[in-house]
Amino acid sequence: MKKRKTNIFLGWLLTVTLCISNSALHSQEHPKLILTKAGVEKIRAELGKVPLFDESLEELKNEVDAEIALGIDTPIPKDYSGGYTHTRHKKNWFVLQKAGVLYQILDDEKYAIYVRDMLLQYAELYPTLPAHPKTRSYARGKLFWQCLNDSNWLVYASQAYDCIYDFLSKRERKNLEKNLFRPFADWISVENPQFYNRVHNHSTWGNAAVGMIGLLMGDDELVDRALYGLKNAPVNTGEKDNDGGFIYSDDGRAGFLANLDEPFSPDGYYTEGPYYQRYAMYPFLIFAEGLENVKPELKILEYKDGVLLRAVNALLNLSDADGEFFPLNDGQKGMSIYTSSLVSAVDIAYRYGGKNPQLLSIAQEQGQVLLDDSGLDVAVGIRDGLAKPFEKKSINLSDGPKGEQGGVGILRYGNEDLTLVFKYAAQGLSHGHYDKLSYSFFEKGDEVLQDYGLSRFVNIEQKGGGNYLKENKTWAKQTISHNTLVQNETSHFKGKYEIGSKHHSQLYFFDASQSTVQVVSAKESNAYPGTEMHRTMALIKGDSFEKPFLLDILKVTSDSKNQYDLPFYFMGQVIQTNFEYNAPETIEPLGKKYGYQHLWTEGQGKASEDNSKFSWMNERRFYTLTTTTTAADEMRFVRIGANDPEFNLRRDAGLMLRRKDTQHTTFVSVLESHGSYSPVSEFAVNSKSNIASVKKVRDDEKYTAIVIEDIKGEKYVFILSNKDESNSSKHNLNINGNDYSWSGPYFFK
Amino acid sequence: MKKRKTNIFLGWLLTVTLCISNSALHSQEHPKLILTKAGVEKIRAELGKVPLFDESLEELKNEVDAEIALGIDTPIPKDYSGGYTHTRHKKNWFVLQKAGVLYQILDDEKYAIYVRDMLLQYAELYPTLPAHPKTRSYARGKLFWQCLNDSNWLVYASQAYDCIYDFLSKRERKNLEKNLFRPFADWISVENPQFYNRVHNHSTWGNAAVGMIGLLMGDDELVDRALYGLKNAPVNTGEKDNDGGFIYSDDGRAGFLANLDEPFSPDGYYTEGPYYQRYAMYPFLIFAEGLENVKPELKILEYKDGVLLRAVNALLNLSDADGEFFPLNDGQKGMSIYTSSLVSAVDIAYRYGGKNPQLLSIAQEQGQVLLDDSGLDVAVGIRDGLAKPFEKKSINLSDGPKGEQGGVGILRYGNEDLTLVFKYAAQGLSHGHYDKLSYSFFEKGDEVLQDYGLSRFVNIEQKGGGNYLKENKTWAKQTISHNTLVQNETSHFKGKYEIGSKHHSQLYFFDASQSTVQVVSAKESNAYPGTEMHRTMALIKGDSFEKPFLLDILKVTSDSKNQYDLPFYFMGQVIQTNFEYNAPETIEPLGKKYGYQHLWTEGQGKASEDNSKFSWMNERRFYTLTTTTTAADEMRFVRIGANDPEFNLRRDAGLMLRRKDTQHTTFVSVLESHGSYSPVSEFAVNSKSNIASVKKVRDDEKYTAIVIEDIKGEKYVFILSNKDESNSSKHNLNINGNDYSWSGPYFFK
């Protein structure tokens, strides 16, 4: 597999190598990177005629004018994220870029003067700076505590420099390049190879920063360093970064292209998950746009079958009905398609990706456009009434450079009325969590069963400097914090990055061809050596049901007897159970490690014979979980928050099914969303489960067959072929006197 | 006081007595109660010309047509709230009334036939019914488990009967009146005096029901029974209802007029609180409208200086920025001005209350109008562009029949940006809570410090039959569940209704004349005999503050040493404290009774010397509490949920300040709302407190003086005159060498 990847890369390299050499004679015009001389002329001609563009411009102008009025401040760096010096330098990079754009579009020198003065101030400051005084990072920056933020700064500042390039004297340019930009680019690359020469979102920023200033200064050495990484940098030292990820990958490849090859699957899924994909989209796309403008012969947007544009589509599909990204791996809840890096992603994807009119409706909701050629195209498209609704459908996104390392399956019903997010992906680098075959479930934009997301208050300095909190490792990354199986109170891969990084789950099949029965199924055999988990999730709309229900079949086969815990992190308030439980007088943590130390037991009892039922209410809707159990199973109500003295964790609830001393077993659960409650009319509608029973009528190596009976006596049969997923295979089966014949991996009626 | 009340009542009685006798010759026209013959003609003439009216009509028609298609069902009663028979009969009463209205407006016989057939079916069923089989109520109905719901039914069914009165044959009318309406009216009154003859929202429904059917049947005995209650009913037996309230009041007055006199203050505040006021508004106003139409000479809307119309204004002002009622006493959160009883209240208040154009904007937001003369007036007003925004300002609403039993003070800043709700009211009958001088605080429609509200899942059968849960008594009613002082772990009045009902707090002063400094102050001396509490709350906009802060001065004077607990039920996540605390390994309930048994201790520590500070984040905003403490004080993080095996309580958090072994003391706290956080931009703005210190610089019998210093060194001085609240009194004071001179109860600069 590694060999084939290298070949493809070499192929593209051959195609473009000559072009790169030729392009050394690049244009001397400025701006040329993101804005272009021709583009600016076109923009000026359209001013006042394209509402969304004009509004975005007006907003930007107000913001920059307010900053200019405040005056320039480039303080001596000293703080972590959220502190003053951090926030000020961060603000500066945005304002620099924006003021540069305003100078070009409005042709008003005050903006050029502001950019010039600030850059000159930085050129004076920078040579005096040692590494940042805060030492927590594996790669300290100079303006910021980590090289990552310094790279952010340079990605934006280069655009500002481009905009005022012609406004500056030759001497000023020389000063800036010598005292600021070149040493800046060197610091984040040659001085910090452990940061720069990785396959990681951090490095993508570093690569883009070095590449953009390189394109601008006409320095092909820097552009090469950006595209291909540092030569002769250390390889595979086993060192780790702050998040516990390996710094160097096995094959030592680095640079922008390696960062396109490795973490992106052919479907455009970014292995770290959507929260980090969103973060990386800006440097990926803005540097790509710069390359497209300065070195069009590179055809960067066609690289790897157009993966950058596919990535925008994947990312938009990795959001809920409110546009918020699914918090897979380390994801902060609330981050959404309305963030600024998605504005650039959508605009650039529109311009360069065939002008998909569905992107225009996203841009409309974003309410702003880039102030460049792409943004103008989008604003014109909207003005001309071309926008169409963006339709999110069920989608399977493969993970891994070749799409062969598992993935994420998303099943949607209706207009995102119900959404299943099923994760059977690879580790996701250092931001990955240990949760194979886990899922979360949404109704519209509300979480029904949640993925906890990260434990961090990003940029809120009072909470651990705004950085990852220790509970991110002790809770959020652990398996038990997810809706998936935990064996013997131990996380998948024992929570070890070294092991987890080597493995991924395997897709069994994905079928969303019929809207009334959609199925995703995957297997995992490395999380617990000797144990295979096979989880199949189906979103099924039965005739007598108001909404689809979710059928969850988790078949566990092991070479030994184990304890299995299957938690359900429901959101909302308990309404009813059909099993008895006791609430303890004093409450204690459930365990000592692997996240169990963070769970209180609020209730504990025996499961019901056959089916245990649990109903809750959230956001004015009712939900019921019906799961097959025996009286030997244990049910526990848990609450997050034990051993969390600083209240870093949310006090959310869960219900845990515990099955002890068992070798092979199959968990079968049905989750219904039903009815509604209004505190205004005080009517409770359809507040009870419509399911009378869920039964395993056959469960062996070859087949698992489930019968779901509703309260009117109607029966639904779902049969899964456990070993043969071929679409063409024919199956004939007799269960309790009924004959079933079908082709393909499953039967449903 | 009682004497004066009786005199006023007798005065009104003299004025109208003759009229009542005369009106026995009432109109024989139908409809006449809510719809009138003239009104219907006018409505028919306007059809298709008044958008909101037409929309409301269309919606109603769709709903009723769907019900007609379903067919009529009048099942044998058997369920509690939320069960099928309850829900069906409840639905029937609404559909009856609506179908009646449609018959009148659309002149389509199918609606008359539907009403007739259903009523006849009820006339067949009713005589066969014993008291409802469920026995939980102190006053069982026949269709429903409590007379209250039977009364609801009759209030609506009489309107339906009125609408089809002329459509029915004489024989049909006789059948209905003999077998259904008269025995129905008797059951809820003479057969259940303990329900009917009270001052309580239950009785208001009963009175209105009997009165409406009486007006309709031209039965003055029933109308008298409605207005004045039952004669010769038992008085003051000490019996209690299901909510623990006394069934009979001291003076034995009853009936609709007594229910206007007693629970309403002259400001229109209803002593049970807004949730129950909302519930009672429909029978109050609909019966009043009926009286206005059939017996205009009664001038019911002028009764007690127009208290019914004042009540509508009070109720609208008892809601947050989202229109949700403050959950004082037993209030279900989420109930709002968009509920149907407020549609009638707003429409009737508009028609009969001088056509206040601000009411039109509420009606617009409600999106529907009554399908009668009032609703038509409102819809026409909106069509004609007369609507003006409803402006909620700071307001002091007195409690008690004469407005002399404390009250509720509401301080608002800006466009409901910040709202303080300060409760210093009377007990509030059986739905009252034991929380003198408590408060809650809102930012826009979000709770910052919450009032817990009730513990009940109204009409959700699975949760205790949809009725009050036992935690309502053991938690929600107890003092510790509110943001006010608890002495020696005992609720105010020891949580005894008999004692609490005899007392109320006293307003000290209320001043909202300046928007930058608004103050409400009240005293309580009966909650704990021997202890006086004097609480003063000021909403202050300092120049260097982004938003106003809330200053809270709680002065406690006692004849003995006590333990004082002051909780703050903050909503959201802990950000920072300046005091040290430990998180226990296992957690235990805080106490055994008075609500303490429901609190877990999640953290415990010593307060800081001088000022203890606590910051949290909620709904993307930051809050900081700064409170004066000494190192002898204890700080506790508590969480609701201990001894709550059925998860009837929300797992919300609180911070509790405990001061032990203290006689006199003054708690001084400042609550700031500051800054914001966006998970989309990941910027944390103004996330830290702007207050450097809060100091008591004088605190004795006469004066309490507070100096608040902000982080820029600016000082704000607030001095309270503790014993003289006169506006004209002059004060001269020297504190630490500074002279202060002012007039009135407080000084601020």
Short mmCIF file of N, CA, C and O in Angstrom, two decimals, chain A residues 56-107:
data_model
loop_
_atom_site.label_atom_id
_atom_site.label_comp_id
_atom_site.label_asym_id
_atom_site.label_seq_id
_atom_site.Cartn_x
_atom_site.Cartn_y
_atom_site.Cartn_z
N SER A 56 -19.99 42.69 3.25
CA SER A 56 -18.78 42.12 3.85
C SER A 56 -17.69 43.19 3.90
O SER A 56 -16.94 43.29 4.88
N LEU A 57 -17.62 43.99 2.85
CA LEU A 57 -16.62 45.04 2.79
C LEU A 57 -16.88 46.10 3.87
O LEU A 57 -15.97 46.53 4.59
N GLU A 58 -18.13 46.46 4.00
CA GLU A 58 -18.52 47.46 4.97
C GLU A 58 -18.18 47.00 6.40
O GLU A 58 -17.61 47.75 7.20
N GLU A 59 -18.49 45.75 6.65
CA GLU A 59 -18.22 45.19 7.98
C GLU A 59 -16.71 45.21 8.28
O GLU A 59 -16.28 45.58 9.36
N LEU A 60 -15.96 44.79 7.29
CA LEU A 60 -14.52 44.76 7.44
C LEU A 60 -13.97 46.16 7.69
O LEU A 60 -13.10 46.37 8.54
N LYS A 61 -14.49 47.11 6.95
CA LYS A 61 -14.02 48.48 7.05
C LYS A 61 -14.28 49.01 8.47
O LYS A 61 -13.40 49.63 9.09
N ASN A 62 -15.48 48.75 8.97
CA ASN A 62 -15.79 49.21 10.32
C ASN A 62 -14.83 48.62 11.34
O ASN A 62 -14.34 49.30 12.24
N GLU A 63 -14.57 47.33 11.17
CA GLU A 63 -13.71 46.64 12.12
C GLU A 63 -12.28 47.20 12.06
O GLU A 63 -11.68 47.50 13.10
N VAL A 64 -11.78 47.36 10.85
CA VAL A 64 -10.39 47.83 10.72
C VAL A 64 -10.28 49.29 11.13
O VAL A 64 -9.32 49.69 11.81
N ASP A 65 -11.26 50.09 10.79
CA ASP A 65 -11.22 51.51 11.20
C ASP A 65 -11.17 51.63 12.71
O ASP A 65 -10.43 52.47 13.26
N ALA A 66 -11.94 50.78 13.39
CA ALA A 66 -11.94 50.81 14.86
C ALA A 66 -10.56 50.44 15.39
O ALA A 66 -10.05 51.06 16.34
N GLU A 67 -9.92 49.47 14.77
CA GLU A 67 -8.59 49.05 15.20
C GLU A 67 -7.56 50.15 14.94
O GLU A 67 -6.68 50.41 15.76
N ILE A 68 -7.68 50.80 13.77
CA ILE A 68 -6.74 51.88 13.46
C ILE A 68 -6.88 52.99 14.49
O ILE A 68 -5.88 53.55 14.96
N ALA A 69 -8.10 53.27 14.88
CA ALA A 69 -8.35 54.30 15.87
C ALA A 69 -7.70 53.95 17.21
O ALA A 69 -7.21 54.81 17.94
N LEU A 70 -7.68 52.67 17.52
CA LEU A 70 -7.09 52.21 18.80
C LEU A 70 -5.58 52.37 18.82
O LEU A 70 -4.97 52.51 19.87
N GLY A 71 -4.97 52.32 17.65
CA GLY A 71 -3.50 52.39 17.59
C GLY A 71 -2.88 51.01 17.56
O GLY A 71 -3.51 50.02 17.89
N ILE A 72 -1.59 50.99 17.19
CA ILE A 72 -0.88 49.72 17.02
C ILE A 72 -0.22 49.30 18.34
O ILE A 72 0.39 50.11 19.02
N ASP A 73 -0.36 48.04 18.67
CA ASP A 73 0.34 47.50 19.84
C ASP A 73 0.94 46.14 19.50
O ASP A 73 0.23 45.24 19.05
N THR A 74 2.25 46.03 19.66
CA THR A 74 2.92 44.74 19.43
C THR A 74 3.69 44.40 20.71
O THR A 74 4.91 44.58 20.79
N PRO A 75 2.97 43.93 21.72
CA PRO A 75 3.57 43.75 23.06
C PRO A 75 4.62 42.64 23.10
O PRO A 75 4.60 41.73 22.27
N ILE A 76 5.50 42.72 24.08
CA ILE A 76 6.48 41.65 24.31
C ILE A 76 5.69 40.39 24.70
O ILE A 76 4.92 40.41 25.65
N PRO A 77 5.88 39.32 23.96
CA PRO A 77 5.09 38.10 24.21
C PRO A 77 5.34 37.52 25.59
O PRO A 77 6.48 37.47 26.05
N LYS A 78 4.25 37.15 26.26
CA LYS A 78 4.42 36.46 27.54
C LYS A 78 3.30 35.48 27.91
O LYS A 78 3.49 34.62 28.75
N ASP A 79 2.12 35.59 27.28
CA ASP A 79 0.96 34.80 27.75
C ASP A 79 0.68 33.54 26.94
O ASP A 79 1.03 33.42 25.79
N TYR A 80 -0.06 32.65 27.62
CA TYR A 80 -0.70 31.53 26.93
C TYR A 80 -1.96 32.03 26.22
O TYR A 80 -2.37 33.19 26.39
N SER A 81 -2.61 31.13 25.50
CA SER A 81 -3.87 31.43 24.81
C SER A 81 -4.84 32.11 25.77
O SER A 81 -5.01 31.68 26.90
N GLY A 82 -5.49 33.15 25.28
CA GLY A 82 -6.50 33.82 26.10
C GLY A 82 -5.92 35.00 26.85
O GLY A 82 -6.63 35.93 27.21
N GLY A 83 -4.59 35.00 27.10
CA GLY A 83 -3.96 36.13 27.78
C GLY A 83 -3.80 37.31 26.82
O GLY A 83 -3.97 37.17 25.61
N TYR A 84 -3.44 38.46 27.40
CA TYR A 84 -3.44 39.67 26.58
C TYR A 84 -2.49 39.61 25.39
O TYR A 84 -2.88 39.90 24.26
N THR A 85 -1.23 39.27 25.63
CA THR A 85 -0.26 39.37 24.51
C THR A 85 -0.64 38.37 23.41
O THR A 85 -0.50 38.66 22.22
N HIS A 86 -1.14 37.20 23.81
CA HIS A 86 -1.59 36.22 22.83
C HIS A 86 -2.72 36.78 21.98
O HIS A 86 -2.71 36.77 20.75
N THR A 87 -3.72 37.29 22.70
CA THR A 87 -4.92 37.78 22.02
C THR A 87 -4.59 38.97 21.12
O THR A 87 -5.12 39.10 20.02
N ARG A 88 -3.66 39.82 21.59
CA ARG A 88 -3.32 41.02 20.82
C ARG A 88 -2.60 40.64 19.51
O ARG A 88 -2.95 41.13 18.44
N HIS A 89 -1.61 39.75 19.63
CA HIS A 89 -0.90 39.36 18.41
C HIS A 89 -1.82 38.61 17.45
O HIS A 89 -1.68 38.71 16.24
N LYS A 90 -2.73 37.86 18.02
CA LYS A 90 -3.70 37.14 17.20
C LYS A 90 -4.60 38.13 16.46
O LYS A 90 -4.84 38.03 15.26
N LYS A 91 -5.07 39.10 17.21
CA LYS A 91 -5.90 40.14 16.60
C LYS A 91 -5.10 40.85 15.51
O LYS A 91 -5.61 41.15 14.43
N ASN A 92 -3.84 41.13 15.78
CA ASN A 92 -3.00 41.84 14.81
C ASN A 92 -2.94 41.11 13.46
O ASN A 92 -3.00 41.73 12.41
N TRP A 93 -2.80 39.77 13.52
CA TRP A 93 -2.65 39.09 12.23
C TRP A 93 -3.91 39.25 11.40
O TRP A 93 -3.85 39.44 10.19
N PHE A 94 -5.08 39.18 12.07
CA PHE A 94 -6.32 39.36 11.31
C PHE A 94 -6.42 40.77 10.74
O PHE A 94 -6.77 40.97 9.58
N VAL A 95 -6.10 41.73 11.59
CA VAL A 95 -6.25 43.12 11.15
C VAL A 95 -5.26 43.46 10.04
O VAL A 95 -5.58 44.17 9.09
N LEU A 96 -4.06 42.94 10.15
CA LEU A 96 -3.06 43.15 9.09
C LEU A 96 -3.63 42.71 7.74
O LEU A 96 -3.63 43.48 6.76
N GLN A 97 -4.12 41.49 7.71
CA GLN A 97 -4.61 40.94 6.45
C GLN A 97 -5.79 41.76 5.95
O GLN A 97 -5.88 42.09 4.76
N LYS A 98 -6.68 42.13 6.85
CA LYS A 98 -7.88 42.86 6.44
C LYS A 98 -7.55 44.27 5.96
O LYS A 98 -8.10 44.75 4.97
N ALA A 99 -6.62 44.91 6.65
CA ALA A 99 -6.25 46.27 6.25
C ALA A 99 -5.58 46.24 4.87
O ALA A 99 -5.80 47.13 4.04
N GLY A 100 -4.80 45.19 4.64
CA GLY A 100 -4.17 45.05 3.33
C GLY A 100 -5.21 44.96 2.23
O GLY A 100 -5.13 45.64 1.20
N VAL A 101 -6.21 44.13 2.46
CA VAL A 101 -7.28 43.97 1.48
C VAL A 101 -8.01 45.30 1.25
O VAL A 101 -8.31 45.69 0.11
N LEU A 102 -8.28 46.01 2.34
CA LEU A 102 -8.97 47.30 2.20
C LEU A 102 -8.15 48.28 1.37
O LEU A 102 -8.69 49.04 0.56
N TYR A 103 -6.83 48.26 1.59
CA TYR A 103 -5.97 49.16 0.80
C TYR A 103 -6.14 48.85 -0.69
O TYR A 103 -6.32 49.74 -1.51
N GLN A 104 -6.12 47.58 -1.02
CA GLN A 104 -6.25 47.21 -2.44
C GLN A 104 -7.62 47.60 -3.00
O GLN A 104 -7.72 48.18 -4.07
N ILE A 105 -8.66 47.28 -2.27
CA ILE A 105 -10.00 47.48 -2.83
C ILE A 105 -10.40 48.95 -2.81
O ILE A 105 -10.94 49.47 -3.78
N LEU A 106 -10.08 49.63 -1.70
CA LEU A 106 -10.54 51.02 -1.58
C LEU A 106 -9.50 52.02 -2.06
O LEU A 106 -9.79 53.22 -2.18
N ASP A 107 -8.28 51.54 -2.26
CA ASP A 107 -7.20 52.42 -2.73
C ASP A 107 -7.01 53.61 -1.78
O ASP A 107 -6.78 54.74 -2.24
#
